[in-house]
Coordinates of C-alpha atoms (C1' of nucleotides) in Angstrom, one line a residue:
Chain A
M1 CA -4.7 -7.8 2.8
R2 CA -7.9 -6.6 1.3
W3 CA -8.1 -3.6 -1.0
S4 CA -11.1 -2.2 0.9
K5 CA -9.0 -2.0 4.0
T6 CA -6.1 -0.1 2.4
L7 CA -5.5 3.4 1.3
H8 CA -4.2 2.2 -2.1
T9 CA -5.0 4.3 -5.1
T10 CA -4.0 4.0 -8.8
L11 CA -3.9 6.7 -11.4
R12 CA -5.6 6.5 -14.8
D13 CA -3.6 9.3 -16.3
E14 CA 0.1 9.3 -16.8
P15 CA 1.8 11.7 -14.3
Q16 CA 3.1 14.7 -16.1
E17 CA 6.4 14.8 -14.1
A18 CA 7.6 11.4 -15.2
E19 CA 9.8 10.7 -18.2
I20 CA 10.7 7.0 -18.2
A21 CA 8.4 4.0 -18.0
S22 CA 9.5 2.8 -14.6
H23 CA 8.9 6.3 -13.1
K24 CA 5.5 6.6 -14.6
L25 CA 4.5 3.1 -13.5
L26 CA 5.8 3.6 -9.9
I27 CA 3.4 6.6 -9.6
R28 CA 0.5 5.3 -11.6
A29 CA 0.4 2.0 -9.8
G30 CA 0.7 3.8 -6.5
Y31 CA 4.1 2.7 -5.2
V32 CA 5.4 6.2 -4.5
R33 CA 4.1 9.7 -4.3
R34 CA 6.3 12.8 -5.0
V35 CA 6.8 15.2 -2.1
S36 CA 9.1 17.6 -3.9
G37 CA 11.9 17.4 -6.4
G38 CA 13.9 14.2 -5.7
L39 CA 11.9 13.3 -2.6
Y40 CA 9.3 10.6 -2.4
T41 CA 6.9 9.0 0.0
F42 CA 6.7 5.2 -0.3
T43 CA 3.2 4.0 0.0
P44 CA 2.4 0.7 1.8
F45 CA 2.8 -1.1 -1.5
G46 CA 6.1 0.7 -2.2
V47 CA 7.4 -0.3 1.2
R48 CA 6.6 -3.9 0.7
V49 CA 8.7 -4.1 -2.5
L50 CA 11.5 -2.1 -0.9
R51 CA 11.6 -4.4 2.1
K52 CA 11.8 -7.4 -0.2
V53 CA 14.7 -5.9 -2.1
E54 CA 16.4 -5.0 1.2
N55 CA 15.9 -8.5 2.5
I56 CA 17.5 -10.1 -0.5
V57 CA 20.5 -7.7 0.0
R58 CA 20.6 -8.5 3.7
E59 CA 20.5 -12.3 3.2
E60 CA 23.3 -12.2 0.7
M61 CA 25.4 -9.9 2.8
N62 CA 25.0 -12.1 5.8
R63 CA 25.7 -15.2 3.7
A64 CA 28.9 -13.5 2.5
G65 CA 29.9 -13.1 6.2
A66 CA 29.2 -9.3 6.5
H67 CA 27.9 -7.9 9.8
E68 CA 25.0 -5.5 9.8
I69 CA 25.4 -2.3 11.6
L70 CA 23.6 1.1 11.6
M71 CA 25.4 4.4 11.5
P72 CA 23.9 7.8 11.9
A73 CA 22.8 9.8 8.9
L74 CA 23.7 12.9 10.7
Q75 CA 27.5 13.3 11.0
P76 CA 29.9 15.9 12.4
I77 CA 31.8 17.8 9.8
E78 CA 35.1 17.0 11.7
L79 CA 35.2 13.5 10.3
W80 CA 35.0 14.9 6.8
N81 CA 37.8 17.4 7.6
I82 CA 40.0 14.5 8.6
S83 CA 39.5 12.7 5.3
G84 CA 39.8 15.9 3.4
R85 CA 36.6 15.3 1.6
A86 CA 34.6 18.1 3.1
S87 CA 35.8 20.4 0.4
Q88 CA 35.8 17.8 -2.3
M89 CA 32.2 16.8 -1.8
G90 CA 31.4 20.4 -1.4
A91 CA 28.0 21.5 -2.5
S92 CA 26.7 18.0 -3.1
M93 CA 26.6 17.4 0.7
F94 CA 23.7 18.7 2.8
S95 CA 25.1 20.6 5.7
L96 CA 23.5 22.3 8.7
K97 CA 24.2 23.7 12.1
D98 CA 23.0 22.4 15.4
R99 CA 21.9 24.7 18.2
Q100 CA 25.5 24.8 19.5
N101 CA 26.4 26.1 16.1
R102 CA 28.4 23.0 15.2
T103 CA 28.4 22.1 11.6
M104 CA 26.8 18.7 10.8
V105 CA 26.3 17.0 7.5
L106 CA 23.7 14.6 6.3
G107 CA 25.8 11.6 5.2
P108 CA 26.1 11.1 1.4
T109 CA 28.2 8.0 2.3
H110 CA 29.9 6.6 5.3
E111 CA 33.6 5.8 4.7
E112 CA 34.5 8.4 7.4
V113 CA 32.2 7.2 10.1
V114 CA 32.9 3.5 9.5
T115 CA 36.6 3.9 9.4
D116 CA 36.6 5.9 12.6
Y117 CA 34.4 3.2 14.2
I118 CA 36.6 0.3 13.1
A119 CA 39.8 2.1 14.1
H120 CA 38.5 2.2 17.7
E121 CA 37.1 -1.3 17.6
I122 CA 39.9 -3.4 16.0
S123 CA 43.4 -3.5 17.2
S124 CA 44.6 -7.0 16.3
Y125 CA 45.1 -9.0 13.2
R126 CA 43.1 -11.7 15.0
Q127 CA 40.0 -9.6 14.5
L128 CA 40.5 -9.4 10.7
P129 CA 39.2 -9.7 8.1
C130 CA 36.0 -7.9 8.9
T131 CA 33.2 -6.6 6.7
V132 CA 30.3 -4.5 8.0
Y133 CA 27.3 -3.2 6.2
Q134 CA 24.2 -1.1 6.7
I135 CA 21.0 -0.4 4.9
Q136 CA 20.3 3.2 5.4
T137 CA 19.2 6.6 4.0
K138 CA 21.7 8.7 2.2
F139 CA 21.4 12.3 1.3
R140 CA 22.9 14.1 -1.7
D141 CA 22.1 17.5 -2.9
E142 CA 21.8 16.5 -6.5
I143 CA 22.1 19.3 -9.0
R144 CA 19.3 17.8 -11.0
P145 CA 17.2 15.0 -9.4
R146 CA 15.4 13.0 -12.1
F147 CA 13.7 9.8 -13.1
G148 CA 12.0 9.4 -9.8
L149 CA 14.0 7.1 -7.5
M150 CA 16.9 6.8 -10.0
R151 CA 18.5 10.1 -8.9
A152 CA 16.9 11.4 -5.8
K153 CA 18.1 13.7 -3.0
E154 CA 17.3 11.1 -0.4
F155 CA 17.6 7.5 -1.1
I156 CA 18.3 4.1 0.5
M157 CA 21.6 2.5 0.0
K158 CA 23.3 -0.6 1.2
D159 CA 26.9 0.2 1.9
A160 CA 29.4 -2.3 3.0
Y161 CA 33.1 -1.8 4.1
S162 CA 35.8 -4.5 4.3
F163 CA 38.9 -4.3 6.4
D164 CA 41.9 -6.6 5.8
V165 CA 45.5 -7.2 6.8
S166 CA 46.9 -6.9 3.3
M167 CA 46.1 -6.2 -0.3
E168 CA 45.9 -9.9 -1.0
A169 CA 43.5 -10.5 1.8
A170 CA 41.5 -7.4 0.6
D171 CA 41.2 -9.0 -2.8
I172 CA 39.4 -12.0 -1.2
S173 CA 36.9 -9.7 0.6
Y174 CA 36.4 -7.9 -2.7
K175 CA 35.7 -11.1 -4.5
A176 CA 33.2 -12.2 -1.8
M177 CA 31.2 -9.0 -2.3
Y178 CA 31.4 -9.1 -6.0
D179 CA 30.0 -12.6 -5.9
A180 CA 27.3 -11.6 -3.5
Y181 CA 26.3 -8.8 -5.9
V182 CA 25.9 -11.1 -8.8
R183 CA 23.5 -13.2 -6.6
I184 CA 21.6 -10.2 -5.4
F185 CA 20.8 -8.8 -8.8
E186 CA 19.9 -12.2 -10.1
R187 CA 17.5 -12.8 -7.3
C188 CA 15.9 -9.4 -7.9
G189 CA 15.2 -10.6 -11.5
L190 CA 17.7 -8.2 -13.0
D191 CA 19.9 -8.7 -16.0
A192 CA 22.9 -6.9 -14.6
K193 CA 26.5 -6.9 -15.7
A194 CA 29.7 -5.9 -14.1
V195 CA 31.9 -3.3 -15.9
E196 CA 35.2 -1.6 -15.1
A197 CA 34.5 1.7 -13.6
D198 CA 36.1 5.0 -12.6
T199 CA 36.7 5.4 -8.9
G200 CA 35.8 9.1 -8.8
N201 CA 36.4 11.1 -5.7
I202 CA 36.0 8.1 -3.4
G203 CA 39.5 7.1 -4.3
G204 CA 41.0 3.7 -4.6
S205 CA 42.7 1.7 -7.3
H206 CA 40.1 -0.5 -8.9
S207 CA 36.4 -0.8 -9.1
H208 CA 33.5 -2.5 -10.9
E209 CA 30.1 -1.1 -11.4
F210 CA 27.0 -3.3 -11.7
M211 CA 24.9 -2.1 -14.5
V212 CA 21.3 -2.9 -15.4
L213 CA 21.0 -2.6 -19.1
A214 CA 18.3 -0.3 -20.2
P215 CA 18.0 2.3 -22.9
S216 CA 17.0 4.9 -20.3
G217 CA 20.2 4.4 -18.4
E218 CA 22.3 7.4 -17.6
D219 CA 25.6 5.7 -18.1
G220 CA 27.3 4.5 -21.3
I221 CA 28.8 1.0 -21.3
I222 CA 31.5 0.0 -23.7
N223 CA 31.5 -3.6 -24.7
C224 CA 33.8 -5.8 -26.7
S225 CA 32.2 -8.8 -28.3
G226 CA 35.6 -10.3 -29.0
C227 CA 37.1 -10.7 -25.6
G228 CA 34.3 -9.6 -23.2
Y229 CA 36.0 -6.4 -22.2
S230 CA 33.4 -4.1 -20.6
A231 CA 33.8 -0.7 -19.1
N232 CA 32.0 2.4 -18.2
Q233 CA 32.3 5.0 -20.9
E234 CA 33.8 7.3 -18.3
R235 CA 36.9 5.1 -18.1
A236 CA 36.9 2.9 -21.2
E237 CA 40.1 2.8 -23.2
R238 CA 40.7 2.1 -26.8
N239 CA 43.4 0.8 -29.0
T240 CA 45.0 3.6 -31.1
S241 CA 47.8 1.9 -32.8
G242 CA 45.8 1.7 -36.0
S243 CA 45.3 5.4 -36.4
E244 CA 46.0 6.5 -39.9
F245 CA 47.3 9.9 -40.9
S246 CA 48.7 11.4 -44.0
T247 CA 52.3 10.7 -44.5
K248 CA 53.1 13.8 -46.4
N249 CA 53.3 17.1 -44.7
G250 CA 53.6 20.6 -46.3
E251 CA 55.0 23.6 -44.6
P252 CA 52.9 25.0 -41.8
E253 CA 50.8 27.8 -43.1
D254 CA 48.3 30.2 -41.4
V255 CA 44.9 30.5 -43.1
P256 CA 42.2 33.0 -42.2
T257 CA 39.2 31.5 -40.6
P258 CA 37.2 34.5 -39.5
G259 CA 34.5 33.9 -37.0
A260 CA 35.1 30.1 -36.9
R261 CA 34.7 28.9 -33.3
T262 CA 33.6 25.3 -33.6
V263 CA 35.5 22.4 -35.2
E264 CA 32.8 22.2 -37.9
E265 CA 33.2 25.9 -38.8
A266 CA 37.0 25.7 -38.8
A267 CA 37.0 22.6 -41.0
Q268 CA 34.7 24.4 -43.5
A269 CA 36.8 27.6 -43.5
V270 CA 40.0 25.7 -44.1
G271 CA 38.4 23.3 -46.5
V272 CA 39.3 20.1 -44.8
S273 CA 37.2 17.4 -43.0
P274 CA 36.6 17.7 -39.3
E275 CA 38.8 14.6 -38.7
Q276 CA 41.8 16.7 -39.7
I277 CA 41.2 19.4 -37.1
V278 CA 42.9 19.1 -33.8
K279 CA 40.9 20.5 -30.9
S280 CA 42.6 22.3 -28.1
L281 CA 41.1 23.0 -24.7
V282 CA 42.5 24.6 -21.5
Y283 CA 41.6 22.9 -18.3
L284 CA 42.2 23.9 -14.7
A285 CA 43.6 20.9 -12.7
D286 CA 43.2 21.9 -9.1
G287 CA 43.5 25.4 -10.3
K288 CA 46.6 24.9 -12.5
P289 CA 46.1 25.4 -16.2
V290 CA 46.9 22.6 -18.7
L291 CA 46.2 22.2 -22.4
A292 CA 44.6 19.0 -23.7
I293 CA 44.4 18.2 -27.4
V294 CA 42.4 15.7 -29.2
Q295 CA 41.1 15.0 -32.7
G296 CA 38.3 17.4 -33.7
T297 CA 35.6 14.8 -34.0
R298 CA 36.3 13.4 -30.5
E299 CA 35.2 14.4 -27.1
I300 CA 37.7 14.8 -24.3
N301 CA 36.8 12.5 -21.4
E302 CA 37.2 14.5 -18.3
C303 CA 37.2 11.5 -16.0
K304 CA 40.1 10.0 -17.9
L305 CA 41.9 13.3 -18.0
R306 CA 41.5 13.7 -14.3
R307 CA 43.0 10.3 -13.7
V308 CA 46.1 10.9 -15.8
L309 CA 46.6 14.3 -14.2
G310 CA 46.0 12.9 -10.7
C311 CA 44.1 15.9 -9.6
S312 CA 40.8 16.0 -7.6
I313 CA 39.1 19.0 -9.3
L314 CA 39.2 19.4 -13.0
E315 CA 37.2 22.0 -14.8
L316 CA 37.2 23.6 -18.2
A317 CA 38.8 27.0 -18.0
D318 CA 36.6 30.0 -18.7
D319 CA 37.4 32.2 -21.8
E320 CA 39.3 34.8 -19.8
T321 CA 41.7 32.2 -18.4
T322 CA 42.1 30.5 -21.7
V323 CA 43.1 33.7 -23.4
K324 CA 45.5 34.6 -20.6
H325 CA 47.4 31.3 -20.7
A326 CA 47.1 30.2 -24.3
G327 CA 45.3 31.9 -27.1
P328 CA 42.0 33.3 -28.4
V329 CA 39.1 30.9 -28.0
G330 CA 38.2 29.4 -31.3
S331 CA 41.7 29.9 -32.7
L332 CA 43.4 28.1 -29.9
G333 CA 46.3 25.8 -30.9
P334 CA 49.0 23.8 -29.1
A335 CA 52.0 25.2 -31.0
G336 CA 54.1 27.5 -28.9
V337 CA 51.8 27.5 -25.9
N338 CA 53.6 27.6 -22.6
L339 CA 51.5 25.1 -20.7
P340 CA 51.9 21.4 -20.0
I341 CA 50.3 19.8 -23.1
Y342 CA 48.5 16.5 -22.8
A343 CA 47.9 14.9 -26.2
D344 CA 45.5 12.1 -26.9
T345 CA 47.3 9.0 -28.1
G346 CA 45.0 9.0 -31.1
L347 CA 47.0 11.9 -32.4
K348 CA 50.3 10.1 -32.3
G349 CA 51.9 10.4 -35.7
A350 CA 49.4 13.0 -36.8
R351 CA 50.5 14.9 -39.8
D352 CA 49.0 17.4 -42.1
V353 CA 46.4 18.4 -39.5
V354 CA 44.9 21.8 -38.8
T355 CA 45.2 23.5 -35.4
G356 CA 44.3 26.9 -34.1
A357 CA 47.0 29.5 -34.9
N358 CA 46.7 31.3 -31.5
K359 CA 45.9 34.3 -33.6
E360 CA 42.3 35.6 -33.6
G361 CA 40.6 34.3 -36.8
F362 CA 43.5 32.1 -38.0
H363 CA 44.2 28.4 -38.1
T364 CA 47.4 26.7 -39.2
R365 CA 47.4 23.9 -41.7
H366 CA 50.0 21.2 -42.6
V367 CA 50.9 20.8 -38.9
S368 CA 52.7 17.7 -37.7
I369 CA 51.9 17.4 -34.0
E370 CA 55.2 15.6 -33.1
D371 CA 57.3 18.2 -35.0
S372 CA 55.5 21.4 -33.9
V373 CA 54.2 20.7 -30.5
T374 CA 56.1 20.1 -27.2
V375 CA 53.9 17.4 -25.8
K376 CA 54.3 16.7 -22.1
A377 CA 52.6 13.4 -22.2
W378 CA 50.7 11.2 -24.7
V379 CA 47.7 10.0 -22.9
D380 CA 44.4 8.3 -23.6
I381 CA 41.9 11.1 -22.9
A382 CA 39.3 10.8 -25.6
T383 CA 35.9 9.3 -24.9
V384 CA 35.5 5.9 -26.5
V385 CA 32.7 5.6 -28.9
A386 CA 31.1 2.7 -30.8
G387 CA 33.4 1.6 -33.6
D388 CA 36.6 2.2 -31.7
N389 CA 38.9 -0.7 -31.2
C390 CA 39.1 -2.8 -28.1
P391 CA 42.2 -2.0 -26.0
K392 CA 42.7 -5.8 -25.3
C393 CA 41.9 -7.6 -28.5
K394 CA 41.4 -4.8 -31.1
E395 CA 37.9 -6.0 -32.0
E396 CA 35.3 -3.3 -32.7
L397 CA 33.6 -1.9 -29.6
S398 CA 29.9 -1.2 -29.1
V399 CA 28.0 1.0 -26.7
Q400 CA 24.9 0.3 -24.5
R401 CA 23.1 2.3 -21.9
G402 CA 23.0 1.1 -18.3
I403 CA 21.7 2.0 -14.9
E404 CA 24.3 1.8 -12.1
V405 CA 22.8 -0.2 -9.3
G406 CA 25.9 -1.3 -7.5
H407 CA 29.6 -0.3 -7.2
V408 CA 32.4 -2.2 -5.6
F409 CA 35.8 -0.5 -4.9
K410 CA 39.2 -1.5 -3.8
L411 CA 39.9 1.4 -1.6
G412 CA 43.4 0.7 -0.3
T413 CA 44.5 2.7 2.7
K414 CA 43.2 6.1 1.8
Y415 CA 40.8 6.3 4.8
S416 CA 42.5 3.8 7.2
E417 CA 45.7 5.9 7.2
V418 CA 44.1 9.2 8.1
F419 CA 41.8 7.7 10.7
D420 CA 44.6 5.5 12.0
A421 CA 42.8 2.3 11.5
S422 CA 45.8 0.1 12.2
F423 CA 46.3 -3.2 13.9
L424 CA 49.1 -5.2 15.5
S425 CA 50.3 -8.0 13.3
A426 CA 51.6 -11.4 14.4
E427 CA 55.0 -10.0 14.0
R428 CA 54.0 -7.2 16.4
T429 CA 54.3 -4.5 13.8
S430 CA 51.7 -1.9 13.5
N431 CA 50.0 -2.0 10.1
V432 CA 47.3 0.0 8.4
M433 CA 44.2 -1.9 7.4
V434 CA 43.4 -2.3 3.7
M435 CA 39.8 -1.3 2.9
G436 CA 37.2 -1.9 0.3
C437 CA 33.8 -0.4 0.0
Y438 CA 30.6 -1.7 -1.7
G439 CA 27.4 0.1 -2.4
I440 CA 24.0 -0.9 -3.8
G441 CA 21.4 1.7 -4.5
V442 CA 18.4 -0.1 -3.0
T443 CA 15.7 2.3 -4.0
R444 CA 17.3 2.7 -7.4
T445 CA 17.4 -1.1 -7.8
M446 CA 13.7 -1.3 -7.0
Q447 CA 13.0 1.1 -9.9
A448 CA 15.5 -0.7 -12.2
V449 CA 13.5 -3.9 -11.7
I450 CA 10.5 -2.1 -13.2
E451 CA 12.6 -0.6 -16.0
Q452 CA 13.4 -4.2 -17.0
N453 CA 10.1 -5.8 -16.2
F454 CA 7.0 -4.1 -17.6
D455 CA 4.7 -4.2 -20.6
E456 CA 2.0 -1.9 -22.1
N457 CA -0.4 -2.8 -19.3
G458 CA 1.9 -2.2 -16.3
I459 CA 4.5 -3.6 -14.1
V460 CA 5.5 -7.3 -14.2
W461 CA 7.1 -8.1 -10.9
P462 CA 9.4 -11.0 -10.5
A463 CA 8.1 -13.2 -7.7
S464 CA 11.0 -12.4 -5.4
V465 CA 10.1 -8.7 -5.1
S466 CA 6.4 -8.6 -5.9
P467 CA 4.5 -6.6 -3.3
Y468 CA 2.2 -9.5 -2.9
Q469 CA 2.9 -12.8 -4.6
V470 CA -0.7 -13.2 -5.5
T471 CA -3.6 -10.8 -6.4
L472 CA -6.9 -12.3 -5.8
L473 CA -9.8 -10.8 -7.7
E474 CA -13.2 -11.3 -6.2
L475 CA -15.8 -11.0 -9.0
D476 CA -19.5 -11.5 -9.0
A477 CA -19.6 -11.2 -5.2
K478 CA -23.0 -9.6 -5.2
K479 CA -24.6 -12.1 -7.6
D480 CA -23.2 -15.1 -6.1
E481 CA -22.5 -15.6 -2.4
N482 CA -20.4 -18.6 -3.2
C483 CA -17.8 -16.3 -4.9
R484 CA -17.3 -14.5 -1.6
I485 CA -16.9 -17.6 0.4
V486 CA -14.4 -19.1 -2.0
T487 CA -12.4 -15.9 -2.0
E488 CA -12.4 -15.8 1.8
N489 CA -11.3 -19.5 2.1
L490 CA -8.6 -19.1 -0.6
E491 CA -7.2 -16.0 1.0
K492 CA -6.9 -17.9 4.3
E493 CA -5.4 -20.9 2.7
L494 CA -2.8 -18.9 0.8
E495 CA -1.8 -17.1 4.0
E496 CA -1.5 -20.4 5.9
N497 CA 0.8 -21.5 3.1
G498 CA 3.0 -18.5 3.6
I499 CA 2.0 -16.8 0.3
D500 CA 1.3 -13.1 0.3
V501 CA -2.1 -12.3 -1.1
F502 CA -3.8 -9.1 -1.9
V503 CA -7.6 -9.4 -2.4
D504 CA -9.4 -6.9 -4.6
D505 CA -12.7 -7.0 -2.9
R506 CA -13.8 -3.5 -4.0
D507 CA -17.3 -3.0 -5.4
E508 CA -15.9 -2.3 -8.9
R509 CA -16.6 -3.6 -12.3
P510 CA -14.5 -6.5 -13.5
G511 CA -12.7 -4.4 -16.1
V512 CA -11.4 -2.0 -13.5
K513 CA -10.1 -4.8 -11.4
F514 CA -8.3 -6.4 -14.3
K515 CA -6.7 -3.2 -15.3
D516 CA -5.5 -2.4 -11.8
A517 CA -4.2 -5.9 -11.3
D518 CA -2.1 -5.6 -14.5
L519 CA -0.9 -2.1 -13.5
I520 CA 0.2 -3.1 -10.0
G521 CA 1.8 -6.2 -11.5
C522 CA 1.8 -8.9 -8.9
T523 CA 3.3 -12.1 -10.2
V524 CA 0.2 -14.3 -10.1
R525 CA -3.4 -13.3 -10.5
V526 CA -6.2 -15.5 -9.3
V527 CA -9.8 -14.7 -10.3
V528 CA -12.7 -16.0 -8.4
G529 CA -15.9 -15.6 -10.5
K530 CA -19.0 -17.4 -11.5
R531 CA -17.6 -18.4 -14.8
A532 CA -14.7 -20.5 -13.5
L533 CA -16.6 -21.7 -10.4
E534 CA -19.2 -23.3 -12.7
K535 CA -16.4 -25.3 -14.1
G536 CA -15.4 -26.2 -10.5
G537 CA -12.3 -24.0 -10.2
V538 CA -10.7 -20.6 -10.2
E539 CA -8.6 -18.9 -12.9
V540 CA -4.8 -18.7 -12.3
H541 CA -3.1 -16.2 -14.5
I542 CA 0.7 -15.6 -14.8
R543 CA 1.3 -11.9 -15.3
K544 CA 4.6 -12.3 -17.2
T545 CA 3.5 -14.9 -19.7
G546 CA -0.2 -14.1 -19.9
E547 CA -1.0 -17.8 -19.5
T548 CA -4.4 -18.4 -17.9
R549 CA -5.7 -21.7 -16.7
I550 CA -8.8 -22.9 -14.7
I551 CA -7.6 -24.9 -11.8
P552 CA -9.8 -27.0 -9.6
L553 CA -10.1 -25.6 -6.0
A554 CA -8.3 -28.6 -4.5
D555 CA -5.2 -28.0 -6.7
V556 CA -4.9 -24.3 -6.5
I557 CA -2.2 -23.9 -3.8
P558 CA 0.3 -26.3 -5.5
A559 CA -0.4 -24.7 -8.8
I560 CA 0.3 -21.2 -7.4
K561 CA 3.4 -22.5 -5.6
K562 CA 4.7 -23.9 -8.9
A563 CA 4.0 -20.7 -10.7
L564 CA 5.8 -18.6 -8.1
A565 CA 8.8 -20.9 -8.3
E566 CA 9.3 -20.4 -12.0
Chain B
rC1 C1' 24.9 28.0 -12.6
rG2 C1' 23.3 28.9 -18.2
rG3 C1' 19.2 28.0 -21.9
rG4 C1' 14.0 26.6 -22.6
rG5 C1' 9.1 25.5 -20.6
rU6 C1' 5.1 25.1 -17.1
rG7 C1' 2.2 26.7 -12.6
rU8 C1' -5.9 27.0 -13.2
rA9 C1' -10.3 21.4 -8.4
rG10 C1' -7.1 15.1 -5.9
rC11 C1' -5.0 13.8 -11.3
rG12 C1' -4.7 15.3 -16.6
rC13 C1' -5.7 19.8 -19.1
rA14 C1' -8.6 24.1 -21.8
rG15 C1' -9.3 29.3 -21.0
rC16 C1' -4.5 34.0 -21.5
rU17 C1' -3.3 36.1 -28.1
rU18 C1' -8.0 40.3 -28.1
rG19 C1' -9.3 41.9 -19.8
rG20 C1' -15.9 41.2 -18.5
rC21 C1' -19.9 35.1 -13.9
rA22 C1' -14.0 29.7 -13.0
rG23 C1' -14.4 25.6 -17.2
rC24 C1' -13.7 20.3 -19.4
rG25 C1' -12.3 15.0 -18.8
rC26 C1' -10.9 11.5 -15.0
rG27 C1' -11.4 10.7 -9.8
rU28 C1' -14.6 11.7 -5.2
rU29 C1' -19.9 11.8 -2.7
rU30 C1' -25.4 10.4 -3.2
rG31 C1' -29.3 7.8 -5.8
rG32 C1' -30.6 4.5 -9.8
rU33 C1' -29.5 1.1 -13.9
rU34 C1' -25.4 -2.1 -15.1
rC35 C1' -21.6 -6.1 -14.1
rG36 C1' -15.4 -10.8 -17.3
rG37 C1' -10.9 -6.0 -19.6
rG38 C1' -10.8 1.4 -17.1
rA39 C1' -20.0 1.3 -17.9
rC40 C1' -24.3 4.7 -18.2
rC41 C1' -28.1 8.3 -16.3
rA42 C1' -29.1 12.0 -12.7
rA43 C1' -27.6 15.1 -8.7
rA44 C1' -23.6 17.1 -5.7
rA45 C1' -19.0 18.5 -3.2
rG46 C1' -14.4 20.4 -4.4
rG47 C1' -10.6 26.8 -6.4
rU48 C1' -6.3 32.3 -2.6
rC49 C1' -6.3 30.6 -11.1
rA50 C1' 1.7 29.5 -7.4
rA51 C1' 2.8 34.1 -4.2
rG52 C1' 3.4 39.4 -3.8
rG53 C1' 3.0 44.1 -6.1
rG54 C1' 1.3 47.2 -10.2
rU55 C1' -2.1 49.0 -14.5
rU56 C1' -7.6 49.1 -15.0
rC57 C1' -14.3 50.6 -13.7
rA58 C1' -12.9 45.4 -14.0
rA59 C1' -7.1 40.8 -14.1
rA60 C1' -6.5 33.6 -14.5
rU61 C1' -5.8 36.9 -18.8
rC62 C1' -1.6 42.9 -19.4
rC63 C1' 3.2 44.6 -16.6
rC64 C1' 7.1 43.9 -12.6
rU65 C1' 9.2 40.8 -8.7
rU66 C1' 9.7 36.3 -6.2
rC67 C1' 8.9 31.1 -5.6
rA68 C1' 8.1 26.1 -7.2
rC69 C1' 8.3 22.3 -10.7
rC70 C1' 9.7 20.0 -15.5
rC71 C1' 13.2 19.6 -19.8
rC72 C1' 18.3 20.4 -22.2
rG73 C1' 23.3 21.5 -20.7
rA74 C1' 27.2 22.0 -17.2
rC75 C1' 27.9 19.0 -12.7
rC76 C1' 27.7 14.2 -10.1
rA77 C1' 30.8 7.3 -5.4

RNA sequence: CGGGGUGUAGCGCAGCUUGGCAGCGCGUUUGGUUCGGGACCAAAAGGUCAAGGGUUCAAAUCCCUUCACCCCGACCA
């Protein structure tokens, strides 16, 4: 392809809408154009990269034995009523009516459709195991789309679903997908790592997220250098056996703390450190109020709390509800409250702490949680932070940021039961299939590749997903007819050797061409110009390393092949 | 949904406080000079100043309403 024949444009200025490097570069280099919040047009260059990522995913899925299918993006709401997720997904699902006034949704995911499909298709254990996948557009009405393709309202996802005769068999399918994911991200040039993850409203017992480490990532990842434990901050646990509290404990005593609403203010008013405050919060678990308590300097982790409560909707109660069931906001305490109380395990053995007195403007000091509070359950509900101890080996934990590019779930029978996806076993009994589901955000992965591969001049594409493997700059074309001929021949030769090449044949000054080539970021840059031709060759430059060499014309193809293979 | 901010040429922005001809840089077009890391000179095209309403002799500018977008938070396979 020649630049003069394309509609490709680059931007000199940074787009005002973009925050992170990969988003700025996607726009500046001309890979995507914003249509509206969270919606993007992929330019011809953008599509080329996208297709390369998709094909890597497709090849690895096929290699893992999965079968490609294509399901509709538009789905009848009935399927979602069957699974019960219509209400659960709620506002995050785009919904519309057809002219018959039937409610349709734009699929945010496809567990319902695929389970319904497989339930009709498979009836015998002989047809199992079976894994199907598709690469398709998903829709989610994100509250706040951001970072370009990272969190968009419409995006491309690869979603795969496995069906097995038993839990044990499902583990094998899960492992096959897990391994395929490792290969996929590696082939995309990504440094990704698998971490234990929360299953969220999709359900299921066990899951791993594949994270691309990047400071701009939206997720926190907890790591243990001692044993390799790694988990999403949403789910990460900690060892609390070492918690130290005062051994002495005076008589509980109310002290006035007028106007103190935050932990900091309360600590100041009582004259203790914030660590000695116990924070109490009322939550509504599927509408039922509960009280959660945690050390004042810690955050309650709502994902973990939701898991231990086993509810689907968990929200912080508003002030009115809090006052009605417990006590005044700001002076809320666990003592004497008639609600199920869930105490963070970090508070076990806590003595001489300060809680709200459930009296406006008062806190109680010298409280022993175990003596004064009727705890329904001791549970790990605090968010793990750097410096906490590993739940497995007690080493100190650290935190990194990551971009979630893939997620694998052991689903169990949540969907197969309600959609009656059952089969007849060899023993002639009817059994429910055990499912797994596996997603990769394809468009997000494309942007994540940039987030991990750029420098001050632009994108640095790995060869596997570079829009063109080679950018060929034609310089001095007006001065020297020979430059044009060499460019033309080289273009032809590269194409004949199966190497994608993009020729910058614009009537531009060399500086412009160099800048654009760096910005666009193809893996190898070849310059045809008088300078090198006089030495009998062309210049071959590796974008990533910056290495430049003049290669004799006869040796160019092998030299490029070698560079692309590295 | 709460808080903050921004809407002016394709892109990036000034002008708004204190009302008085619609501006700058980049990009685009034409001509010329230049030509190995985002050139220079000259000329030109390109605008419903987000939309609607109001105040005023006069509104990009002041007031009201609406919309869009961005940021923080809540939320989120």
